[in-house]
Amino acid sequence: MGTAKHRIDRRVARTRAALHRALISLILEKGYDLITVEEICHAANVGRSTFYLHYTGKDDLKQHGLDGLRRQLAEAAARAGRGGTFGFSLPMFEHAHDHIDLYRALAGSRGGTVALGTIRQILSDLVRDDLAANSGKHISDAIPRELVVQYVVGAFMAALTWWLDGGATLPPHRIDAMFRRLMSEGAMQARP
């Protein structure tokens, strides 16, 4: 009985992964708004009825994929026990490194704007949560929390883009260390 359930779970996971890959491929090809469920099913080689067993529509499919990324980043940050406002950074650099072609394509495509905007929102939520959890540890100089969130996420996205544009030749832990150093010491530490 356990074997049948395991086989079904793997089949479900394969179907969902195929649908997510198809969605991303179509976003890069033609932009999110123009995609239909029928096109997603065709690209994933999945029937419409199977699609609707898993998702209510393309928005639900997109959201589930992004929820998976959000969960993965939050769990990785918690496992690392990093705390602070940068617990997301190494897991995100690692994710980008593991999916480098996807991230490069997203950064260079009109359709990727939707996905990158959502990734930015996921990171903003994680930073907001970290700031709330650590609010008693830092004295604020009346800098609005949302400005801090946007600053951290903007700096991270700039570092991620620079790293990917350069071929991501540095290992994720090195670019993470550089990002953390910039965030803690500031830009005046740059070498000539």
PDB file of C-alpha atoms in Angstrom:
ATOM      1  CA  MET A   1       0.000   0.000   0.000  1.00  0.00           C
ATOM      2  CA  GLY A   2       2.809   2.402   0.830  1.00  0.00           C
ATOM      3  CA  THR A   3       4.400   1.669  -2.549  1.00  0.00           C
ATOM      4  CA  ALA A   4       1.219   2.584  -4.472  1.00  0.00           C
ATOM      5  CA  LYS A   5       0.901   5.840  -2.539  1.00  0.00           C
ATOM      6  CA  HIS A   6       4.583   6.614  -3.150  1.00  0.00           C
ATOM      7  CA  ARG A   7       4.141   5.920  -6.878  1.00  0.00           C
ATOM      8  CA  ILE A   8       1.069   8.189  -7.012  1.00  0.00           C
ATOM      9  CA  ASP A   9       2.880  10.963  -5.118  1.00  0.00           C
ATOM     10  CA  ARG A  10       5.765  10.798  -7.605  1.00  0.00           C
ATOM     11  CA  ARG A  11       3.323  10.913 -10.506  1.00  0.00           C
ATOM     12  CA  VAL A  12       1.585  13.963  -9.007  1.00  0.00           C
ATOM     13  CA  ALA A  13       4.950  15.649  -8.433  1.00  0.00           C
ATOM     14  CA  ARG A  14       6.019  14.924 -12.031  1.00  0.00           C
ATOM     15  CA  THR A  15       2.761  16.313 -13.417  1.00  0.00           C
ATOM     16  CA  ARG A  16       2.995  19.464 -11.316  1.00  0.00           C
ATOM     17  CA  ALA A  17       6.636  19.980 -12.252  1.00  0.00           C
ATOM     18  CA  ALA A  18       5.795  19.589 -15.951  1.00  0.00           C
ATOM     19  CA  LEU A  19       3.003  22.141 -15.638  1.00  0.00           C
ATOM     20  CA  HIS A  20       5.287  24.623 -13.846  1.00  0.00           C
ATOM     21  CA  ARG A  21       8.026  24.200 -16.469  1.00  0.00           C
ATOM     22  CA  ALA A  22       5.453  24.701 -19.226  1.00  0.00           C
ATOM     23  CA  LEU A  23       4.146  27.872 -17.582  1.00  0.00           C
ATOM     24  CA  ILE A  24       7.629  29.344 -17.208  1.00  0.00           C
ATOM     25  CA  SER A  25       8.544  28.450 -20.771  1.00  0.00           C
ATOM     26  CA  LEU A  26       5.383  30.122 -22.068  1.00  0.00           C
ATOM     27  CA  ILE A  27       5.908  33.217 -19.899  1.00  0.00           C
ATOM     28  CA  LEU A  28       9.341  33.624 -21.452  1.00  0.00           C
ATOM     29  CA  GLU A  29       7.999  33.011 -24.940  1.00  0.00           C
ATOM     30  CA  LYS A  30       4.924  35.215 -24.996  1.00  0.00           C
ATOM     31  CA  GLY A  31       4.248  36.859 -21.653  1.00  0.00           C
ATOM     32  CA  TYR A  32       1.944  35.740 -18.874  1.00  0.00           C
ATOM     33  CA  ASP A  33      -1.229  37.543 -19.931  1.00  0.00           C
ATOM     34  CA  LEU A  34      -1.417  35.857 -23.339  1.00  0.00           C
ATOM     35  CA  ILE A  35      -1.063  32.287 -22.047  1.00  0.00           C
ATOM     36  CA  THR A  36      -4.079  29.970 -21.945  1.00  0.00           C
ATOM     37  CA  VAL A  37      -4.584  26.829 -19.871  1.00  0.00           C
ATOM     38  CA  GLU A  38      -4.863  24.895 -23.130  1.00  0.00           C
ATOM     39  CA  GLU A  39      -1.361  26.051 -24.157  1.00  0.00           C
ATOM     40  CA  ILE A  40       0.043  25.115 -20.761  1.00  0.00           C
ATOM     41  CA  CYS A  41      -1.492  21.635 -21.038  1.00  0.00           C
ATOM     42  CA  HIS A  42      -0.171  21.189 -24.562  1.00  0.00           C
ATOM     43  CA  ALA A  43       3.368  22.289 -23.582  1.00  0.00           C
ATOM     44  CA  ALA A  44       3.328  19.974 -20.535  1.00  0.00           C
ATOM     45  CA  ASN A  45       1.719  17.103 -22.451  1.00  0.00           C
ATOM     46  CA  VAL A  46      -1.033  16.978 -19.824  1.00  0.00           C
ATOM     47  CA  GLY A  47      -4.784  16.803 -20.381  1.00  0.00           C
ATOM     48  CA  ARG A  48      -7.047  19.664 -19.305  1.00  0.00           C
ATOM     49  CA  SER A  49      -8.909  17.429 -16.857  1.00  0.00           C
ATOM     50  CA  THR A  50      -5.593  16.490 -15.235  1.00  0.00           C
ATOM     51  CA  PHE A  51      -4.643  20.171 -15.055  1.00  0.00           C
ATOM     52  CA  TYR A  52      -7.907  20.975 -13.267  1.00  0.00           C
ATOM     53  CA  LEU A  53      -7.382  18.122 -10.811  1.00  0.00           C
ATOM     54  CA  HIS A  54      -4.374  20.089  -9.556  1.00  0.00           C
ATOM     55  CA  TYR A  55      -5.120  23.772 -10.206  1.00  0.00           C
ATOM     56  CA  THR A  56      -8.112  26.041 -10.699  1.00  0.00           C
ATOM     57  CA  GLY A  57      -6.406  28.003 -13.479  1.00  0.00           C
ATOM     58  CA  LYS A  58      -3.130  29.548 -14.605  1.00  0.00           C
ATOM     59  CA  ASP A  59      -3.105  32.048 -11.709  1.00  0.00           C
ATOM     60  CA  ASP A  60      -3.398  29.160  -9.250  1.00  0.00           C
ATOM     61  CA  LEU A  61      -0.577  27.309 -11.034  1.00  0.00           C
ATOM     62  CA  LYS A  62       1.660  30.390 -10.873  1.00  0.00           C
ATOM     63  CA  GLN A  63       0.825  31.003  -7.229  1.00  0.00           C
ATOM     64  CA  HIS A  64       1.555  27.398  -6.219  1.00  0.00           C
ATOM     65  CA  GLY A  65       4.958  27.582  -7.882  1.00  0.00           C
ATOM     66  CA  LEU A  66       5.788  30.807  -6.111  1.00  0.00           C
ATOM     67  CA  ASP A  67       4.439  29.487  -2.810  1.00  0.00           C
ATOM     68  CA  GLY A  68       6.833  26.581  -3.241  1.00  0.00           C
ATOM     69  CA  LEU A  69       9.730  29.001  -3.700  1.00  0.00           C
ATOM     70  CA  ARG A  70       8.580  31.034  -0.690  1.00  0.00           C
ATOM     71  CA  ARG A  71       8.404  27.873   1.461  1.00  0.00           C
ATOM     72  CA  GLN A  72      11.775  26.655   0.224  1.00  0.00           C
ATOM     73  CA  LEU A  73      13.465  29.983   1.036  1.00  0.00           C
ATOM     74  CA  ALA A  74      11.812  30.300   4.460  1.00  0.00           C
ATOM     75  CA  GLU A  75      12.688  26.703   5.388  1.00  0.00           C
ATOM     76  CA  ALA A  76      16.268  27.054   4.191  1.00  0.00           C
ATOM     77  CA  ALA A  77      16.711  30.288   6.132  1.00  0.00           C
ATOM     78  CA  ALA A  78      15.251  28.678   9.272  1.00  0.00           C
ATOM     79  CA  ARG A  79      17.491  25.620   8.888  1.00  0.00           C
ATOM     80  CA  ALA A  80      20.526  27.832   8.506  1.00  0.00           C
ATOM     81  CA  GLY A  81      19.488  29.626  11.691  1.00  0.00           C
ATOM     82  CA  ARG A  82      20.782  32.859  10.267  1.00  0.00           C
ATOM     83  CA  GLY A  83      18.120  35.136  11.674  1.00  0.00           C
ATOM     84  CA  GLY A  84      18.354  38.832  10.928  1.00  0.00           C
ATOM     85  CA  THR A  85      17.061  40.324   7.720  1.00  0.00           C
ATOM     86  CA  PHE A  86      19.297  38.329   5.378  1.00  0.00           C
ATOM     87  CA  GLY A  87      18.267  34.752   6.107  1.00  0.00           C
ATOM     88  CA  PHE A  88      16.826  34.500   2.597  1.00  0.00           C
ATOM     89  CA  SER A  89      19.965  35.538   0.719  1.00  0.00           C
ATOM     90  CA  LEU A  90      22.074  32.361   0.575  1.00  0.00           C
ATOM     91  CA  PRO A  91      19.079  30.099  -0.206  1.00  0.00           C
ATOM     92  CA  MET A  92      18.012  32.501  -2.964  1.00  0.00           C
ATOM     93  CA  PHE A  93      21.515  32.677  -4.463  1.00  0.00           C
ATOM     94  CA  GLU A  94      21.640  28.862  -4.350  1.00  0.00           C
ATOM     95  CA  HIS A  95      18.228  28.595  -6.009  1.00  0.00           C
ATOM     96  CA  ALA A  96      19.274  31.015  -8.753  1.00  0.00           C
ATOM     97  CA  HIS A  97      22.521  29.082  -9.255  1.00  0.00           C
ATOM     98  CA  ASP A  98      20.633  25.786  -9.521  1.00  0.00           C
ATOM     99  CA  HIS A  99      18.216  27.333 -12.052  1.00  0.00           C
ATOM    100  CA  ILE A 100      20.626  29.755 -13.730  1.00  0.00           C
ATOM    101  CA  ASP A 101      19.210  29.459 -17.259  1.00  0.00           C
ATOM    102  CA  LEU A 102      15.724  30.236 -15.979  1.00  0.00           C
ATOM    103  CA  TYR A 103      16.863  33.299 -14.042  1.00  0.00           C
ATOM    104  CA  ARG A 104      18.910  34.610 -16.952  1.00  0.00           C
ATOM    105  CA  ALA A 105      15.939  34.166 -19.259  1.00  0.00           C
ATOM    106  CA  LEU A 106      13.607  35.866 -16.776  1.00  0.00           C
ATOM    107  CA  ALA A 107      15.962  38.808 -16.379  1.00  0.00           C
ATOM    108  CA  GLY A 108      16.174  39.283 -20.123  1.00  0.00           C
ATOM    109  CA  SER A 109      12.529  38.795 -21.057  1.00  0.00           C
ATOM    110  CA  ARG A 110       9.502  41.006 -21.101  1.00  0.00           C
ATOM    111  CA  GLY A 111       7.381  38.139 -19.813  1.00  0.00           C
ATOM    112  CA  GLY A 112       9.804  37.513 -16.966  1.00  0.00           C
ATOM    113  CA  THR A 113       8.804  40.800 -15.364  1.00  0.00           C
ATOM    114  CA  VAL A 114       5.776  39.098 -13.776  1.00  0.00           C
ATOM    115  CA  ALA A 115       7.892  36.327 -12.243  1.00  0.00           C
ATOM    116  CA  LEU A 116      10.675  38.664 -11.079  1.00  0.00           C
ATOM    117  CA  GLY A 117       8.110  41.025  -9.555  1.00  0.00           C
ATOM    118  CA  THR A 118       6.619  38.121  -7.638  1.00  0.00           C
ATOM    119  CA  ILE A 119      10.065  36.943  -6.495  1.00  0.00           C
ATOM    120  CA  ARG A 120      10.701  40.492  -5.294  1.00  0.00           C
ATOM    121  CA  GLN A 121       7.411  40.328  -3.356  1.00  0.00           C
ATOM    122  CA  ILE A 122       8.370  36.983  -1.783  1.00  0.00           C
ATOM    123  CA  LEU A 123      11.708  38.437  -0.654  1.00  0.00           C
ATOM    124  CA  SER A 124       9.962  41.565   0.649  1.00  0.00           C
ATOM    125  CA  ASP A 125       7.612  39.402   2.731  1.00  0.00           C
ATOM    126  CA  LEU A 126      10.563  37.427   4.146  1.00  0.00           C
ATOM    127  CA  VAL A 127      12.453  40.626   5.057  1.00  0.00           C
ATOM    128  CA  ARG A 128       9.280  42.106   6.598  1.00  0.00           C
ATOM    129  CA  ASP A 129       8.859  38.953   8.716  1.00  0.00           C
ATOM    130  CA  ASP A 130      12.515  39.072   9.793  1.00  0.00           C
ATOM    131  CA  LEU A 131      12.236  42.741  10.736  1.00  0.00           C
ATOM    132  CA  ALA A 132       9.096  42.064  12.755  1.00  0.00           C
ATOM    133  CA  ALA A 133      10.778  39.139  14.553  1.00  0.00           C
ATOM    134  CA  ASN A 134      13.849  41.252  15.345  1.00  0.00           C
ATOM    135  CA  SER A 135      12.109  44.577  16.019  1.00  0.00           C
ATOM    136  CA  GLY A 136      13.063  44.626  19.700  1.00  0.00           C
ATOM    137  CA  LYS A 137      16.749  44.126  18.920  1.00  0.00           C
ATOM    138  CA  HIS A 138      17.354  47.336  16.984  1.00  0.00           C
ATOM    139  CA  ILE A 139      16.674  50.943  17.809  1.00  0.00           C
ATOM    140  CA  SER A 140      15.047  52.625  14.870  1.00  0.00           C
ATOM    141  CA  ASP A 141      16.087  56.127  13.890  1.00  0.00           C
ATOM    142  CA  ALA A 142      12.581  56.722  12.571  1.00  0.00           C
ATOM    143  CA  ILE A 143      13.352  55.005   9.260  1.00  0.00           C
ATOM    144  CA  PRO A 144      10.081  53.537   8.060  1.00  0.00           C
ATOM    145  CA  ARG A 145      10.169  49.738   8.061  1.00  0.00           C
ATOM    146  CA  GLU A 146       8.887  49.572   4.487  1.00  0.00           C
ATOM    147  CA  LEU A 147      11.822  51.719   3.302  1.00  0.00           C
ATOM    148  CA  VAL A 148      14.214  49.256   4.938  1.00  0.00           C
ATOM    149  CA  VAL A 149      12.394  46.344   3.245  1.00  0.00           C
ATOM    150  CA  GLN A 150      12.606  47.983  -0.187  1.00  0.00           C
ATOM    151  CA  TYR A 151      16.259  48.938   0.364  1.00  0.00           C
ATOM    152  CA  VAL A 152      17.331  45.410   1.340  1.00  0.00           C
ATOM    153  CA  VAL A 153      15.364  43.699  -1.435  1.00  0.00           C
ATOM    154  CA  GLY A 154      16.468  46.264  -4.041  1.00  0.00           C
ATOM    155  CA  ALA A 155      20.101  45.771  -3.057  1.00  0.00           C
ATOM    156  CA  PHE A 156      19.677  42.005  -3.164  1.00  0.00           C
ATOM    157  CA  MET A 157      18.040  42.058  -6.599  1.00  0.00           C
ATOM    158  CA  ALA A 158      20.858  44.313  -7.878  1.00  0.00           C
ATOM    159  CA  ALA A 159      23.494  41.911  -6.503  1.00  0.00           C
ATOM    160  CA  LEU A 160      21.648  38.910  -7.963  1.00  0.00           C
ATOM    161  CA  THR A 161      21.394  40.555 -11.384  1.00  0.00           C
ATOM    162  CA  TRP A 162      25.064  41.602 -11.359  1.00  0.00           C
ATOM    163  CA  TRP A 163      26.093  38.080 -10.394  1.00  0.00           C
ATOM    164  CA  LEU A 164      23.947  36.400 -13.059  1.00  0.00           C
ATOM    165  CA  ASP A 165      24.985  38.902 -15.752  1.00  0.00           C
ATOM    166  CA  GLY A 166      28.605  38.072 -14.934  1.00  0.00           C
ATOM    167  CA  GLY A 167      27.995  34.374 -15.509  1.00  0.00           C
ATOM    168  CA  ALA A 168      27.523  33.479 -11.822  1.00  0.00           C
ATOM    169  CA  THR A 169      31.161  32.406 -11.714  1.00  0.00           C
ATOM    170  CA  LEU A 170      31.405  33.051  -7.972  1.00  0.00           C
ATOM    171  CA  PRO A 171      29.909  30.260  -5.876  1.00  0.00           C
ATOM    172  CA  PRO A 172      26.653  31.179  -4.109  1.00  0.00           C
ATOM    173  CA  HIS A 173      28.280  31.345  -0.662  1.00  0.00           C
ATOM    174  CA  ARG A 174      30.828  33.935  -1.925  1.00  0.00           C
ATOM    175  CA  ILE A 175      28.277  36.277  -3.508  1.00  0.00           C
ATOM    176  CA  ASP A 176      26.164  35.862  -0.375  1.00  0.00           C
ATOM    177  CA  ALA A 177      29.120  36.868   1.811  1.00  0.00           C
ATOM    178  CA  MET A 178      29.712  39.923  -0.396  1.00  0.00           C
ATOM    179  CA  PHE A 179      26.037  40.906  -0.230  1.00  0.00           C
ATOM    180  CA  ARG A 180      26.018  40.541   3.555  1.00  0.00           C
ATOM    181  CA  ARG A 181      29.211  42.571   3.863  1.00  0.00           C
ATOM    182  CA  LEU A 182      27.780  45.355   1.731  1.00  0.00           C
ATOM    183  CA  MET A 183      24.629  45.375   3.808  1.00  0.00           C
ATOM    184  CA  SER A 184      26.514  45.515   7.095  1.00  0.00           C
ATOM    185  CA  GLU A 185      29.484  47.708   6.168  1.00  0.00           C
ATOM    186  CA  GLY A 186      28.057  49.785   3.347  1.00  0.00           C
ATOM    187  CA  ALA A 187      29.195  50.702  -0.139  1.00  0.00           C
ATOM    188  CA  MET A 188      32.189  52.686   1.056  1.00  0.00           C
ATOM    189  CA  GLN A 189      34.068  49.382   1.533  1.00  0.00           C
ATOM    190  CA  ALA A 190      34.382  48.830  -2.231  1.00  0.00           C
ATOM    191  CA  ARG A 191      37.871  48.288  -3.582  1.00  0.00           C
ATOM    192  CA  PRO A 192      39.133  50.467  -6.466  1.00  0.00           C
TER     193      PRO A 192
END
